[in-house]
């Protein structure tokens, strides 16, 4: 296998309300990783339009949400000068490589993707081809930079495995050509998922069996990064719990998904482990714990929300960051795409 420079790539869809799950499962880790890696963080607008237009909200909403995700990246601490922040549709090589990968990936692989089944629901015949093909475009997003590490929430694990399968099959299918062109034994790295922290799957505040999600119709199911302190307090206080007090040991959270979720959120926001939270609050009333969680969430998220709002009043700045990032991203992506064309045999 060829040696690859370590590079982090990840993305967030501009589809509505960025929430605590996106922050704890993904964006917070993006910020941490920039200390040790070169990073490319994308606002994946091509993915956003895979659902029906009433889900992503139409052109004006897509533009607003694209700027909001970029503002969140910067407000959370990603440095747009050192790292690359851009929106996906500005770098056409993502879609171009996705086509090549469409011809590498197998229908049977895509048929196993659980996210498609969840998002398409019962009306599968009516889902867009883009939604079905989403994981192939995601593989292209990562591999068009030959990225080696991908920080994501737990829900993206299966898609990452598919990216690895696609990279492996491309390397096998074109092994002779890859070697002939001097790329060693494999052209694409097998990207590694980085699923980190105590909150890799934050659940809905209304239903501990459902993932916290931007598209949940109930705003009480999630804490948005843009929520004011009052809204955060109301949502945490109304969050579903059960009648038992918090246990003192982690084992006592088994079969109590809502309690487990709130403890996980507290641990992640406070930078401690679940047992530390239970040591402090175990045996006590939920209301005491919830009040402490409100204070913690407001202290951690308040400054991010305020900075996002400030940045969003300066659309020209955000647009300049995205444009500059896209130019730097594209310079890398065209190099890879040219090599892919040579490997596959496309004249250029
Ligand atoms: N509940 C979650 N807990 C932990 N991580 C999460 N992520 C999403 N939800 C949770 C992670 O956030 C990153 C960006 O997600 P996305 O915008 O690309 O799409 P998604 O996973 O489909 O997010 P949503 O919020 O659930 O949107 P909808 O409602 O449109 O489906 C990813 O790394 C994801 O793992």
CSV table of C-alpha atoms and ligand atoms in Angstrom, one decimal:
chain,number,residue,atom,x,y,z
A,1,UNK,CA,0.0,0.0,0.0
A,2,UNK,CA,1.3,3.4,-0.9
A,3,UNK,CA,2.1,5.8,1.9
A,4,UNK,CA,-0.3,8.7,2.3
A,5,UNK,CA,0.1,12.1,4.0
A,6,UNK,CA,-2.3,12.2,6.9
A,7,UNK,CA,-5.2,14.4,6.1
A,8,UNK,CA,-8.6,14.9,7.8
A,9,UNK,CA,-11.7,15.5,5.8
A,10,UNK,CA,-15.3,15.8,7.0
A,11,UNK,CA,-18.5,17.6,6.3
A,12,UNK,CA,-21.9,18.8,7.6
A,13,UNK,CA,-25.1,19.2,5.5
A,14,UNK,CA,-26.6,22.7,5.3
A,15,UNK,CA,-30.1,21.3,6.0
A,16,UNK,CA,-31.6,23.4,8.8
A,17,UNK,CA,-30.9,23.5,12.5
A,18,UNK,CA,-27.4,22.6,13.5
A,19,UNK,CA,-27.7,20.9,16.9
A,20,UNK,CA,-25.9,19.6,19.9
A,21,UNK,CA,-25.4,16.1,18.2
A,22,UNK,CA,-23.7,17.7,15.2
A,23,UNK,CA,-21.5,19.6,17.7
A,24,UNK,CA,-20.6,16.8,20.1
A,25,UNK,CA,-20.5,14.1,17.5
A,26,UNK,CA,-18.6,16.0,14.8
A,27,UNK,CA,-17.7,19.7,14.9
A,28,UNK,CA,-16.1,19.7,18.3
A,29,UNK,CA,-13.8,16.9,17.2
A,30,UNK,CA,-13.0,18.8,14.0
A,31,UNK,CA,-11.7,21.6,16.1
A,32,UNK,CA,-9.5,19.3,18.2
A,33,UNK,CA,-8.0,17.5,15.2
A,34,UNK,CA,-6.7,20.7,13.6
A,35,UNK,CA,-4.0,20.7,16.4
A,36,UNK,CA,-2.5,17.5,14.9
A,37,UNK,CA,-3.6,17.3,11.3
A,38,UNK,CA,-4.1,19.2,8.0
A,39,UNK,CA,-7.9,19.4,7.8
A,40,UNK,CA,-10.5,20.1,5.1
A,41,UNK,CA,-14.0,20.8,6.4
A,42,UNK,CA,-16.8,21.0,3.8
A,43,UNK,CA,-20.3,22.3,3.9
A,44,UNK,CA,-21.9,19.5,1.8
A,45,UNK,CA,-24.5,21.3,-0.1
A,46,UNK,CA,-24.7,18.6,-2.9
A,47,UNK,CA,-25.8,16.2,-0.2
A,48,UNK,CA,-28.4,18.7,1.2
A,49,UNK,CA,-30.5,18.5,-2.0
A,50,UNK,CA,-30.8,14.7,-1.9
A,51,UNK,CA,-34.0,14.9,0.1
A,52,UNK,CA,-37.2,16.6,-1.2
A,53,UNK,CA,-37.1,20.3,-1.6
A,54,UNK,CA,-39.6,20.8,1.3
A,55,UNK,CA,-37.0,19.1,3.6
A,56,UNK,CA,-34.1,21.2,2.6
A,57,UNK,CA,-36.2,24.3,2.3
A,58,UNK,CA,-35.4,25.7,-1.2
A,59,UNK,CA,-32.7,28.0,-2.6
A,60,UNK,CA,-32.9,30.9,-0.1
A,61,UNK,CA,-32.8,28.5,2.8
A,62,UNK,CA,-29.9,26.5,1.3
A,63,UNK,CA,-27.9,29.7,1.0
A,64,UNK,CA,-28.7,30.7,4.5
A,65,UNK,CA,-27.9,27.3,6.0
A,66,UNK,CA,-24.6,27.1,4.0
A,67,UNK,CA,-23.5,30.3,5.6
A,68,UNK,CA,-24.7,29.1,9.0
A,69,UNK,CA,-22.7,25.9,8.9
A,70,UNK,CA,-19.6,27.9,7.8
A,71,UNK,CA,-20.2,30.3,10.7
A,72,UNK,CA,-20.5,27.4,13.1
A,73,UNK,CA,-17.2,25.9,11.9
A,74,UNK,CA,-15.5,29.3,12.6
A,75,UNK,CA,-17.4,30.1,15.8
A,76,UNK,CA,-16.4,26.7,17.2
A,77,UNK,CA,-12.8,27.4,16.6
A,78,UNK,CA,-11.7,26.1,13.2
A,79,UNK,CA,-9.1,28.4,11.7
A,80,UNK,CA,-10.1,29.1,8.1
A,81,UNK,CA,-6.6,30.4,7.2
A,82,UNK,CA,-4.8,27.3,8.5
A,83,UNK,CA,-7.4,24.8,7.4
A,84,UNK,CA,-9.8,24.7,4.5
A,85,UNK,CA,-13.5,25.5,4.9
A,86,UNK,CA,-15.5,25.5,1.7
A,87,UNK,CA,-18.9,24.5,0.2
A,88,UNK,CA,-18.9,21.3,-1.9
A,89,UNK,CA,-20.7,22.5,-5.0
A,90,UNK,CA,-17.8,24.8,-5.8
A,91,UNK,CA,-15.4,21.9,-6.4
A,92,UNK,CA,-16.9,19.9,-9.3
A,93,UNK,CA,-14.4,17.2,-8.9
A,94,UNK,CA,-16.5,15.7,-6.0
A,95,UNK,CA,-19.3,14.9,-8.5
A,96,UNK,CA,-16.9,13.9,-11.2
A,97,UNK,CA,-15.1,11.3,-9.0
A,98,UNK,CA,-18.5,10.2,-7.7
A,99,UNK,CA,-19.4,9.1,-11.2
A,100,UNK,CA,-16.3,7.0,-11.5
A,101,UNK,CA,-17.1,5.5,-8.1
A,102,UNK,CA,-20.7,4.8,-9.2
A,103,UNK,CA,-19.1,2.5,-11.7
A,104,UNK,CA,-17.0,0.8,-9.0
A,105,UNK,CA,-19.5,0.5,-6.2
A,106,UNK,CA,-22.0,-2.4,-6.4
A,107,UNK,CA,-25.8,-2.1,-6.1
A,108,UNK,CA,-25.8,-4.8,-3.4
A,109,UNK,CA,-23.5,-2.6,-1.2
A,110,UNK,CA,-25.8,0.3,-1.5
A,111,UNK,CA,-28.9,-1.8,-0.8
A,112,UNK,CA,-27.4,-2.5,2.7
A,113,UNK,CA,-27.2,1.2,3.7
A,114,UNK,CA,-29.5,1.7,6.7
A,115,UNK,CA,-29.5,5.5,6.5
A,116,UNK,CA,-31.1,5.3,3.1
A,117,UNK,CA,-33.8,3.0,4.5
A,118,UNK,CA,-34.5,5.3,7.4
A,119,UNK,CA,-34.6,8.5,5.3
A,120,UNK,CA,-36.5,7.0,2.4
A,121,UNK,CA,-39.0,5.4,4.8
A,122,UNK,CA,-41.9,3.4,3.4
A,123,UNK,CA,-42.0,5.5,0.2
A,124,UNK,CA,-38.8,4.1,-1.2
A,125,UNK,CA,-39.8,4.2,-4.9
A,126,UNK,CA,-40.3,7.9,-4.5
A,127,UNK,CA,-36.9,8.7,-3.0
A,128,UNK,CA,-34.4,10.5,-5.2
A,129,UNK,CA,-31.5,8.6,-6.9
A,130,UNK,CA,-29.3,11.2,-5.1
A,131,UNK,CA,-30.4,10.0,-1.7
A,132,UNK,CA,-29.6,6.4,-2.7
A,133,UNK,CA,-26.3,7.4,-4.1
A,134,UNK,CA,-25.4,9.6,-1.1
A,135,UNK,CA,-22.7,7.3,0.3
A,136,UNK,CA,-20.9,7.1,-3.1
A,137,UNK,CA,-20.7,10.9,-3.2
A,138,UNK,CA,-19.5,10.8,0.4
A,139,UNK,CA,-16.7,8.4,-0.7
A,140,UNK,CA,-15.7,10.8,-3.5
A,141,UNK,CA,-15.8,13.8,-1.0
A,142,UNK,CA,-13.2,12.0,1.1
A,143,UNK,CA,-11.1,10.4,-1.6
A,144,UNK,CA,-10.9,13.3,-4.0
A,145,UNK,CA,-8.4,14.6,-1.4
A,146,UNK,CA,-7.0,11.1,-0.6
A,147,UNK,CA,-7.9,11.9,3.0
A,148,UNK,CA,-6.9,9.4,5.6
A,149,UNK,CA,-9.0,10.2,8.6
A,150,UNK,CA,-12.7,11.2,8.8
A,151,UNK,CA,-14.2,12.4,12.1
A,152,UNK,CA,-18.0,11.6,12.2
A,153,UNK,CA,-20.8,10.7,14.5
A,154,UNK,CA,-21.6,7.0,15.0
A,155,UNK,CA,-24.5,7.2,12.4
A,156,UNK,CA,-21.9,7.6,9.6
A,157,UNK,CA,-19.9,4.5,10.4
A,158,UNK,CA,-21.5,2.3,7.8
A,159,UNK,CA,-21.0,5.0,5.1
A,160,UNK,CA,-17.3,5.1,6.0
A,161,UNK,CA,-17.0,1.3,5.7
A,162,UNK,CA,-18.5,1.7,2.2
A,163,UNK,CA,-15.9,4.4,1.4
A,164,UNK,CA,-13.2,1.9,2.3
A,165,UNK,CA,-14.8,-0.8,0.2
A,166,UNK,CA,-14.9,1.6,-2.8
A,167,UNK,CA,-11.3,2.7,-2.3
A,168,UNK,CA,-10.2,-1.0,-2.0
A,169,UNK,CA,-12.1,-2.1,-5.1
A,170,UNK,CA,-10.7,0.8,-7.2
A,171,UNK,CA,-7.2,-0.1,-6.0
A,172,UNK,CA,-7.8,-3.7,-7.0
A,173,UNK,CA,-9.6,-3.1,-10.3
A,174,UNK,CA,-6.9,-0.8,-11.6
A,175,UNK,CA,-3.9,-2.3,-9.7
A,176,UNK,CA,-1.8,-2.8,-12.8
A,177,UNK,CA,-2.4,0.8,-14.1
A,178,UNK,CA,-1.8,2.2,-10.7
A,179,UNK,CA,1.5,0.5,-10.5
A,180,UNK,CA,2.4,1.3,-14.1
A,181,UNK,CA,1.8,5.0,-13.4
A,182,UNK,CA,4.1,4.8,-10.4
A,183,UNK,CA,1.6,5.1,-7.5
A,184,UNK,CA,2.8,2.0,-5.7
A,185,UNK,CA,0.3,-0.6,-4.8
A,186,UNK,CA,-2.8,1.4,-3.9
A,187,UNK,CA,-3.9,4.8,-5.2
A,188,UNK,CA,-6.5,5.6,-2.6
A,189,UNK,CA,-6.0,5.2,1.2
A,190,UNK,CA,-8.6,3.3,3.1
A,191,UNK,CA,-10.0,6.2,5.2
A,192,UNK,CA,-10.3,5.6,8.9
A,193,UNK,CA,-13.4,6.8,10.8
A,194,UNK,CA,-12.6,8.8,13.9
A,195,UNK,CA,-15.7,8.3,16.1
A,196,UNK,CA,-14.6,9.9,19.4
A,197,UNK,CA,-15.9,11.2,22.7
A,198,UNK,CA,-18.7,10.2,25.1
A,199,UNK,CA,-21.4,11.5,22.8
A,200,UNK,CA,-20.9,9.9,19.4
A,201,UNK,CA,-24.7,9.4,19.1
A,202,UNK,CA,-26.7,12.1,20.9
A,203,UNK,CA,-30.3,11.0,21.1
A,204,UNK,CA,-33.5,13.1,20.8
A,205,UNK,CA,-34.6,14.9,24.0
A,206,UNK,CA,-38.2,13.6,23.4
A,207,UNK,CA,-37.4,10.0,22.6
A,208,UNK,CA,-34.2,8.2,23.8
A,209,UNK,CA,-34.5,5.7,21.0
A,210,UNK,CA,-34.2,8.2,18.2
A,211,UNK,CA,-31.1,10.1,17.1
A,212,UNK,CA,-31.1,13.9,17.7
A,213,UNK,CA,-31.7,15.2,14.2
A,214,UNK,CA,-32.0,18.4,12.2
A,215,UNK,CA,-35.1,17.1,10.4
A,216,UNK,CA,-37.1,16.1,13.5
A,217,UNK,CA,-40.3,18.2,13.3
A,218,UNK,CA,-40.2,18.8,17.1
A,219,UNK,CA,-37.8,21.6,18.0
A,220,UNK,CA,-38.0,20.3,21.6
A,221,UNK,CA,-36.2,17.1,20.4
A,222,UNK,CA,-32.9,19.0,20.0
A,223,UNK,CA,-30.7,21.8,21.3
A,224,UNK,CA,-29.8,24.0,18.4
A,225,UNK,CA,-26.4,25.8,18.4
A,226,UNK,CA,-28.3,29.0,17.8
A,227,UNK,CA,-30.7,28.6,20.8
A,228,UNK,CA,-30.7,31.3,23.4
A,229,UNK,CA,-30.2,30.5,27.1
A,230,UNK,CA,-34.0,30.5,27.7
A,231,UNK,CA,-34.7,28.0,25.0
A,232,UNK,CA,-31.9,25.7,26.2
A,233,UNK,CA,-33.2,25.8,29.7
A,234,UNK,CA,-36.8,25.1,28.6
A,235,UNK,CA,-35.7,22.2,26.4
A,236,UNK,CA,-33.5,20.6,29.1
A,237,UNK,CA,-36.2,20.9,31.7
A,238,UNK,CA,-38.8,19.4,29.4
A,239,UNK,CA,-36.5,16.6,28.3
A,240,UNK,CA,-38.1,13.2,28.7
A,241,UNK,CA,-36.8,11.3,31.7
A,242,UNK,CA,-38.2,8.4,33.8
A,243,UNK,CA,-39.4,8.5,37.4
A,244,UNK,CA,-36.3,6.9,39.0
A,245,UNK,CA,-33.5,9.0,40.5
A,246,UNK,CA,-30.1,8.9,38.7
A,247,UNK,CA,-28.1,5.7,39.5
A,248,UNK,CA,-24.6,5.9,41.1
A,249,UNK,CA,-23.1,3.4,38.7
A,250,UNK,CA,-23.1,3.4,34.8
A,251,UNK,CA,-24.7,-0.1,34.8
A,252,UNK,CA,-27.8,1.5,36.4
A,253,UNK,CA,-28.4,3.4,33.1
A,254,UNK,CA,-29.1,0.2,31.2
A,255,UNK,CA,-32.7,0.2,29.9
A,256,UNK,CA,-33.0,4.0,30.6
A,257,UNK,CA,-32.1,5.6,27.3
A,258,UNK,CA,-33.3,9.1,28.1
A,259,UNK,CA,-31.3,9.2,31.4
A,260,UNK,CA,-28.3,7.7,29.7
A,261,UNK,CA,-28.5,10.3,26.9
A,262,UNK,CA,-28.6,13.3,29.3
A,263,UNK,CA,-25.7,11.9,31.4
A,264,UNK,CA,-23.7,11.4,28.1
A,265,UNK,CA,-24.4,15.0,27.1
A,266,UNK,CA,-23.3,16.3,30.5
A,267,UNK,CA,-20.1,14.2,30.3
A,268,UNK,CA,-19.3,15.4,26.8
A,269,UNK,CA,-19.9,19.1,27.6
A,270,UNK,CA,-18.0,18.9,30.9
A,271,UNK,CA,-15.1,16.9,29.4
A,272,UNK,CA,-15.4,14.1,31.9
A,273,UNK,CA,-16.6,10.4,31.7
A,274,UNK,CA,-20.1,9.1,32.5
A,275,UNK,CA,-19.0,7.6,35.9
A,276,UNK,CA,-17.8,11.0,37.0
A,277,UNK,CA,-21.2,12.5,36.3
A,278,UNK,CA,-22.9,9.7,38.3
A,279,UNK,CA,-20.5,10.1,41.1
A,280,UNK,CA,-21.6,13.7,41.4
A,281,UNK,CA,-25.4,13.4,40.7
A,282,UNK,CA,-26.2,9.7,41.4
A,283,UNK,CA,-29.0,9.1,43.9
A,284,UNK,CA,-30.2,12.7,43.6
A,285,UNK,CA,-33.3,14.2,41.9
A,286,UNK,CA,-33.4,14.7,38.2
A,287,UNK,CA,-34.3,18.3,38.7
A,288,UNK,CA,-31.0,19.0,40.4
A,289,UNK,CA,-29.1,17.3,37.6
A,290,UNK,CA,-31.1,19.1,34.9
A,291,UNK,CA,-30.4,22.5,36.5
A,292,UNK,CA,-26.7,21.8,36.4
A,293,UNK,CA,-27.0,20.6,32.8
A,294,UNK,CA,-28.8,23.8,31.8
A,295,UNK,CA,-26.0,25.9,33.4
A,296,UNK,CA,-23.3,23.8,31.7
A,297,UNK,CA,-25.0,23.8,28.3
A,298,UNK,CA,-25.6,27.6,28.4
A,299,UNK,CA,-21.9,28.2,29.5
A,300,UNK,CA,-20.6,26.0,26.6
A,301,UNK,CA,-23.0,26.8,23.8
A,302,UNK,CA,-23.9,30.4,24.6
A,303,UNK,CA,-20.6,31.9,23.3
A,304,UNK,CA,-20.7,29.7,20.2
A,305,UNK,CA,-24.3,30.7,19.4
A,306,UNK,CA,-23.5,34.4,19.9
A,307,UNK,CA,-20.4,34.2,17.7
A,308,UNK,CA,-22.4,32.4,15.0
A,309,UNK,CA,-25.0,35.2,15.0
A,310,UNK,CA,-22.3,37.8,14.8
A,311,UNK,CA,-20.6,36.1,11.9
A,312,UNK,CA,-23.8,35.6,10.1
A,313,UNK,CA,-24.4,39.4,10.0
A,314,UNK,CA,-21.2,39.5,7.8
A,315,UNK,CA,-22.2,37.4,4.8
A,316,UNK,CA,-19.4,39.0,2.8
A,317,UNK,CA,-16.8,37.6,5.2
A,318,UNK,CA,-18.3,34.1,5.2
A,319,UNK,CA,-18.6,34.1,1.4
A,320,UNK,CA,-14.9,35.1,1.1
A,321,UNK,CA,-13.9,32.3,3.5
A,322,UNK,CA,-15.8,29.8,1.4
A,323,UNK,CA,-14.5,31.1,-1.9
A,324,UNK,CA,-10.9,31.1,-0.7
A,325,UNK,CA,-11.3,27.6,0.8
A,326,UNK,CA,-12.8,26.3,-2.5
A,327,UNK,CA,-9.9,27.6,-4.5
A,328,UNK,CA,-7.4,25.8,-2.2
A,329,UNK,CA,-9.5,22.6,-2.1
A,330,UNK,CA,-9.9,22.6,-5.9
A,331,UNK,CA,-6.2,22.9,-6.5
A,332,UNK,CA,-5.8,19.6,-4.6
A,333,UNK,CA,-8.9,17.9,-6.1
A,334,UNK,CA,-7.9,18.5,-9.7
A,335,UNK,CA,-4.5,16.9,-9.1
A,336,UNK,CA,-6.2,13.7,-7.8
A,337,UNK,CA,-8.8,13.8,-10.5
A,338,UNK,CA,-6.2,14.1,-13.3
A,339,UNK,CA,-4.4,11.1,-11.9
A,340,UNK,CA,-7.7,9.1,-11.6
A,341,UNK,CA,-8.3,10.0,-15.3
A,342,UNK,CA,-4.9,8.7,-16.2
A,343,UNK,CA,-5.4,5.5,-14.2
A,344,UNK,CA,-8.9,4.8,-15.8
A,345,UNK,CA,-7.7,5.7,-19.3
A,346,UNK,CA,-9.6,8.9,-20.0
A,347,UNK,CA,-7.8,11.1,-22.5
A,348,UNK,CA,-7.2,14.6,-21.1
B,1,LIG,N1,-27.4,12.8,17.0
B,1,LIG,C1,-26.1,12.9,16.6
B,1,LIG,N2,-25.2,12.5,17.5
B,1,LIG,C2,-23.8,12.5,17.2
B,1,LIG,N3,-23.4,12.9,15.9
B,1,LIG,C3,-24.3,13.3,15.0
B,1,LIG,N4,-24.3,13.8,13.8
B,1,LIG,C4,-25.5,14.0,13.3
B,1,LIG,N5,-26.4,13.7,14.2
B,1,LIG,C5,-25.7,13.3,15.3
B,1,LIG,C6,-23.0,13.9,13.1
B,1,LIG,O1,-23.0,15.3,12.6
B,1,LIG,C7,-22.2,15.3,11.3
B,1,LIG,C8,-23.0,16.0,10.3
B,1,LIG,O2,-24.2,15.4,10.1
B,1,LIG,P1,-25.0,15.7,8.7
B,1,LIG,O3,-25.4,17.1,8.7
B,1,LIG,O4,-24.1,15.4,7.6
B,1,LIG,O5,-26.1,14.7,8.5
B,1,LIG,P2,-26.9,13.8,9.5
B,1,LIG,O6,-26.0,12.8,10.1
B,1,LIG,O7,-28.0,13.3,8.6
B,1,LIG,O8,-27.4,14.8,10.6
B,1,LIG,P3,-28.9,15.1,11.1
B,1,LIG,O9,-28.7,16.2,12.0
B,1,LIG,O10,-29.5,13.9,11.6
B,1,LIG,O11,-29.6,15.6,9.8
B,1,LIG,P4,-30.9,15.0,9.2
B,1,LIG,O12,-32.1,15.3,10.1
B,1,LIG,O13,-31.0,15.7,7.9
B,1,LIG,O14,-30.8,13.6,9.0
B,1,LIG,C9,-22.0,13.8,11.0
B,1,LIG,O15,-20.6,13.5,11.3
B,1,LIG,C10,-22.9,13.1,11.8
B,1,LIG,O16,-22.4,11.8,12.1
